[in-house]
Amino acid sequence: MLLQIPDLLTPDQVREARRLLADAPWADGRDSAGPQARTVKLNQQLPHDCDAARAIRSMVLAGVERHPLILSAALPKKIFTPRVNRYGGDTPFYGEHVDNAIRFTADGTRVRTDVSCTVFLADPDEYDGGELTVQDTYGNRGVKLPAGHAVLYPGTSIHQVTPVTRGWRLACFFWIESMVRSDEQRRLLFDLDMSLMRLRDRHGETDEAVSLTGTYHNLLRMWADT
Ligand code: NI
């Protein structure tokens, strides 16, 4: 499932992130890539411990915590330290690859990369190219969203960032280990949750809504690993 998450960051937060990024200490993006990805990756990223990276990731993590759509779609168990990156100039792309299945945080915690999330920090008219394209069941899908918006896609998918030919593409990305490992099961739970929300919007609290909510939680209980 590929899902757009509007307004993960507010316009004020985007402005603050951009201010921080104006003189940030960019480093070679290959530092964090696995052996296959290394051969196709050419971008820049911020060291985890710089001020800009710290401030932006705390904004993004707070955004995740307050966004019902991302919580419902990803059912997060753990989140890998968000990274900030940029594409442009001599470092314009990240060719087709699949992310490593397991990531280690600085303190050695393992995070399984079930769901990937990219938060856009530049508007589409600031750069040419730089589309995130994700291969899913229906072929390649390209995504390029306004600053502050995010996209979720399965960690299992082959994906790339196409070459930036003008300007800079700025983004923050991270992986989520979900309580529900299967993309298919997460999708069913998400669809059920969204339908329940619309049912309540339209008809208020009904016996049927209560019963379906029970079904949702019983499925979650059966599938979730906490
Ligand atoms: Ni990737």
GROMACS .gro file of C-alpha atoms and ligand atoms in nm:
model
  227
    1MET     CA    1   0.000   0.000   0.000
    2LEU     CA    2   0.123   0.345  -0.093
    3LEU     CA    3  -0.045   0.611   0.117
    4GLN     CA    4  -0.015   0.988   0.116
    5ILE     CA    5  -0.014   1.157   0.458
    6PRO     CA    6  -0.110   1.525   0.431
    7ASP     CA    7   0.032   1.781   0.677
    8LEU     CA    8   0.263   1.566   0.884
    9LEU     CA    9   0.444   1.896   0.948
   10THR     CA   10   0.283   2.240   0.972
   11PRO     CA   11   0.398   2.522   0.741
   12ASP     CA   12   0.576   2.681   1.042
   13GLN     CA   13   0.765   2.359   1.108
   14VAL     CA   14   0.864   2.333   0.743
   15ARG     CA   15   0.998   2.692   0.756
   16GLU     CA   16   1.193   2.610   1.071
   17ALA     CA   17   1.335   2.293   0.912
   18ARG     CA   18   1.441   2.491   0.606
   19ARG     CA   19   1.609   2.754   0.820
   20LEU     CA   20   1.804   2.481   1.002
   21LEU     CA   21   1.904   2.317   0.675
   22ALA     CA   22   2.043   2.635   0.521
   23ASP     CA   23   2.386   2.584   0.681
   24ALA     CA   24   2.370   2.220   0.787
   25PRO     CA   25   2.677   1.990   0.772
   26TRP     CA   26   2.583   1.762   0.479
   27ALA     CA   27   2.772   1.433   0.441
   28ASP     CA   28   2.799   1.155   0.181
   29GLY     CA   29   2.475   0.954   0.174
   30ARG     CA   30   2.658   0.629   0.101
   31ASP     CA   31   2.772   0.612   0.464
   32SER     CA   32   2.445   0.447   0.564
   33ALA     CA   33   2.378   0.229   0.257
   34GLY     CA   34   2.409  -0.149   0.233
   35PRO     CA   35   2.642  -0.306  -0.032
   36GLN     CA   36   2.384  -0.319  -0.316
   37ALA     CA   37   2.233   0.021  -0.241
   38ARG     CA   38   2.582   0.176  -0.220
   39THR     CA   39   2.641   0.114  -0.589
   40VAL     CA   40   2.332   0.315  -0.692
   41LYS     CA   41   2.312   0.579  -0.420
   42LEU     CA   42   2.440   0.931  -0.478
   43ASN     CA   43   2.292   1.183  -0.236
   44GLN     CA   44   2.379   1.369   0.082
   45GLN     CA   45   2.252   1.329   0.434
   46LEU     CA   46   2.294   1.485   0.774
   47PRO     CA   47   2.488   1.310   1.051
   48HIS     CA   48   2.240   1.189   1.315
   49ASP     CA   49   2.406   1.397   1.587
   50CYS     CA   50   2.398   1.744   1.428
   51ASP     CA   51   2.158   2.007   1.563
   52ALA     CA   52   1.951   2.031   1.243
   53ALA     CA   53   1.901   1.653   1.227
   54ARG     CA   54   1.802   1.638   1.595
   55ALA     CA   55   1.551   1.922   1.566
   56ILE     CA   56   1.394   1.797   1.243
   57ARG     CA   57   1.357   1.440   1.360
   58SER     CA   58   1.189   1.545   1.683
   59MET     CA   59   0.940   1.751   1.479
   60VAL     CA   60   0.877   1.454   1.250
   61LEU     CA   61   0.838   1.203   1.533
   62ALA     CA   62   0.594   1.436   1.710
   63GLY     CA   63   0.404   1.463   1.380
   64VAL     CA   64   0.378   1.085   1.359
   65GLU     CA   65   0.244   1.064   1.715
   66ARG     CA   66  -0.040   1.306   1.645
   67HIS     CA   67  -0.137   1.185   1.296
   68PRO     CA   68  -0.425   0.934   1.310
   69LEU     CA   69  -0.380   0.828   0.948
   70ILE     CA   70  -0.017   0.724   0.985
   71LEU     CA   71  -0.087   0.547   1.315
   72SER     CA   72  -0.376   0.355   1.163
   73ALA     CA   73  -0.187   0.263   0.845
   74ALA     CA   74   0.148   0.171   0.997
   75LEU     CA   75   0.056   0.052   1.350
   76PRO     CA   76   0.406   0.146   1.469
   77LYS     CA   77   0.596  -0.067   1.717
   78LYS     CA   78   0.939   0.092   1.670
   79ILE     CA   79   1.065   0.377   1.456
   80PHE     CA   80   1.417   0.394   1.322
   81THR     CA   81   1.596   0.726   1.381
   82PRO     CA   82   1.470   0.956   1.101
   83ARG     CA   83   1.735   1.079   0.859
   84VAL     CA   84   1.745   1.404   0.665
   85ASN     CA   85   1.876   1.396   0.310
   86ARG     CA   86   1.904   1.602  -0.004
   87TYR     CA   87   1.945   1.537  -0.375
   88GLY     CA   88   2.083   1.780  -0.632
   89GLY     CA   89   2.407   1.908  -0.787
   90ASP     CA   90   2.665   1.626  -0.814
   91THR     CA   91   2.460   1.405  -0.582
   92PRO     CA   92   2.125   1.388  -0.761
   93PHE     CA   93   1.973   1.038  -0.731
   94TYR     CA   94   1.923   0.704  -0.560
   95GLY     CA   95   1.871   0.425  -0.817
   96GLU     CA   96   1.647   0.120  -0.776
   97HIS     CA   97   1.704  -0.070  -0.454
   98VAL     CA   98   1.534  -0.247  -0.166
   99ASP     CA   99   1.611  -0.122   0.184
  100ASN     CA  100   1.792  -0.353   0.424
  101ALA     CA  101   1.538  -0.558   0.618
  102ILE     CA  102   1.692  -0.489   0.959
  103ARG     CA  103   1.846  -0.165   1.082
  104PHE     CA  104   2.038  -0.104   1.403
  105THR     CA  105   1.993   0.215   1.600
  106ALA     CA  106   2.290   0.378   1.776
  107ASP     CA  107   2.209   0.187   2.096
  108GLY     CA  108   2.197  -0.147   1.909
  109THR     CA  109   1.817  -0.185   1.894
  110ARG     CA  110   1.706  -0.385   1.590
  111VAL     CA  111   1.429  -0.232   1.377
  112ARG     CA  112   1.262  -0.438   1.102
  113THR     CA  113   1.185  -0.205   0.811
  114ASP     CA  114   0.821  -0.299   0.741
  115VAL     CA  115   0.707   0.046   0.632
  116SER     CA  116   0.910   0.330   0.480
  117CYS     CA  117   0.812   0.693   0.514
  118THR     CA  118   0.940   0.997   0.326
  119VAL     CA  119   0.851   1.345   0.451
  120PHE     CA  120   0.900   1.610   0.184
  121LEU     CA  121   1.078   1.929   0.297
  122ALA     CA  122   1.087   2.107  -0.041
  123ASP     CA  123   0.792   2.197  -0.262
  124PRO     CA  124   0.763   2.028  -0.604
  125ASP     CA  125   0.824   2.355  -0.792
  126GLU     CA  126   1.163   2.403  -0.620
  127TYR     CA  127   1.324   2.117  -0.814
  128ASP     CA  128   1.290   1.912  -1.132
  129GLY     CA  129   1.307   1.532  -1.119
  130GLY     CA  130   1.353   1.381  -0.775
  131GLU     CA  131   1.039   1.169  -0.787
  132LEU     CA  132   1.015   0.884  -0.544
  133THR     CA  133   0.901   0.591  -0.758
  134VAL     CA  134   0.779   0.275  -0.593
  135GLN     CA  135   0.707  -0.055  -0.768
  136ASP     CA  136   0.384  -0.203  -0.646
  137THR     CA  137   0.139  -0.462  -0.775
  138TYR     CA  138   0.016  -0.222  -1.043
  139GLY     CA  139   0.355  -0.111  -1.171
  140ASN     CA  140   0.568   0.193  -1.095
  141ARG     CA  141   0.410   0.481  -0.911
  142GLY     CA  142   0.576   0.821  -0.882
  143VAL     CA  143   0.531   1.052  -0.585
  144LYS     CA  144   0.631   1.414  -0.536
  145LEU     CA  145   0.439   1.597  -0.266
  146PRO     CA  146   0.421   1.947  -0.117
  147ALA     CA  147   0.658   2.027   0.171
  148GLY     CA  148   0.523   1.895   0.501
  149HIS     CA  149   0.339   1.604   0.339
  150ALA     CA  150   0.457   1.246   0.363
  151VAL     CA  151   0.417   0.914   0.186
  152LEU     CA  152   0.414   0.565   0.334
  153TYR     CA  153   0.516   0.265   0.125
  154PRO     CA  154   0.602  -0.097   0.197
  155GLY     CA  155   0.962  -0.164   0.298
  156THR     CA  156   0.950  -0.471   0.076
  157SER     CA  157   0.917  -0.267  -0.245
  158ILE     CA  158   1.185  -0.179  -0.500
  159HIS     CA  159   1.202   0.200  -0.511
  160GLN     CA  160   1.421   0.486  -0.628
  161VAL     CA  161   1.459   0.863  -0.631
  162THR     CA  162   1.495   0.979  -0.992
  163PRO     CA  163   1.774   1.226  -1.079
  164VAL     CA  164   1.721   1.587  -0.973
  165THR     CA  165   1.806   1.809  -1.270
  166ARG     CA  166   1.734   2.149  -1.110
  167GLY     CA  167   1.729   2.270  -0.750
  168TRP     CA  168   1.745   2.057  -0.437
  169ARG     CA  169   1.509   1.791  -0.313
  170LEU     CA  170   1.506   1.799   0.067
  171ALA     CA  171   1.341   1.524   0.268
  172CYS     CA  172   1.333   1.336   0.592
  173PHE     CA  173   1.281   0.961   0.586
  174PHE     CA  174   1.247   0.681   0.833
  175TRP     CA  175   1.138   0.322   0.873
  176ILE     CA  176   0.870   0.180   1.095
  177GLU     CA  177   0.861  -0.166   1.242
  178SER     CA  178   0.491  -0.238   1.258
  179MET     CA  179   0.306  -0.440   1.519
  180VAL     CA  180   0.158  -0.617   1.215
  181ARG     CA  181   0.432  -0.751   0.994
  182SER     CA  182   0.222  -0.836   0.686
  183ASP     CA  183   0.145  -0.557   0.442
  184GLU     CA  184  -0.177  -0.738   0.346
  185GLN     CA  185  -0.301  -0.765   0.703
  186ARG     CA  186  -0.213  -0.401   0.774
  187ARG     CA  187  -0.405  -0.302   0.464
  188LEU     CA  188  -0.717  -0.491   0.579
  189LEU     CA  189  -0.701  -0.332   0.924
  190PHE     CA  190  -0.653   0.014   0.775
  191ASP     CA  191  -0.947  -0.026   0.535
  192LEU     CA  192  -1.168  -0.149   0.819
  193ASP     CA  193  -1.061   0.137   1.044
  194MET     CA  194  -1.128   0.400   0.774
  195SER     CA  195  -1.468   0.248   0.691
  196LEU     CA  196  -1.560   0.249   1.059
  197MET     CA  197  -1.468   0.615   1.086
  198ARG     CA  198  -1.688   0.703   0.788
  199LEU     CA  199  -1.970   0.485   0.923
  200ARG     CA  200  -1.960   0.675   1.254
  201ASP     CA  201  -1.942   1.010   1.073
  202ARG     CA  202  -2.253   0.926   0.875
  203HIS     CA  203  -2.468   0.736   1.126
  204GLY     CA  204  -2.320   0.807   1.470
  205GLU     CA  205  -2.273   0.526   1.718
  206THR     CA  206  -2.472   0.218   1.615
  207ASP     CA  207  -2.479  -0.147   1.727
  208GLU     CA  208  -2.320  -0.239   1.394
  209ALA     CA  209  -2.034   0.007   1.442
  210VAL     CA  210  -1.970  -0.131   1.790
  211SER     CA  211  -1.970  -0.485   1.657
  212LEU     CA  212  -1.732  -0.402   1.370
  213THR     CA  213  -1.503  -0.218   1.611
  214GLY     CA  214  -1.490  -0.542   1.808
  215THR     CA  215  -1.394  -0.726   1.490
  216TYR     CA  216  -1.119  -0.471   1.422
  217HIS     CA  217  -0.970  -0.515   1.767
  218ASN     CA  218  -1.001  -0.891   1.759
  219LEU     CA  219  -0.814  -0.903   1.427
  220LEU     CA  220  -0.551  -0.668   1.568
  221ARG     CA  221  -0.519  -0.890   1.876
  222MET     CA  222  -0.475  -1.196   1.652
  223TRP     CA  223  -0.215  -1.034   1.424
  224ALA     CA  224  -0.028  -0.785   1.639
  225ASP     CA  225   0.307  -0.857   1.793
  226THR     CA  226   0.364  -0.599   2.065
  227NI      NI  227   1.537   0.320   0.010
   0.00000   0.00000   0.00000
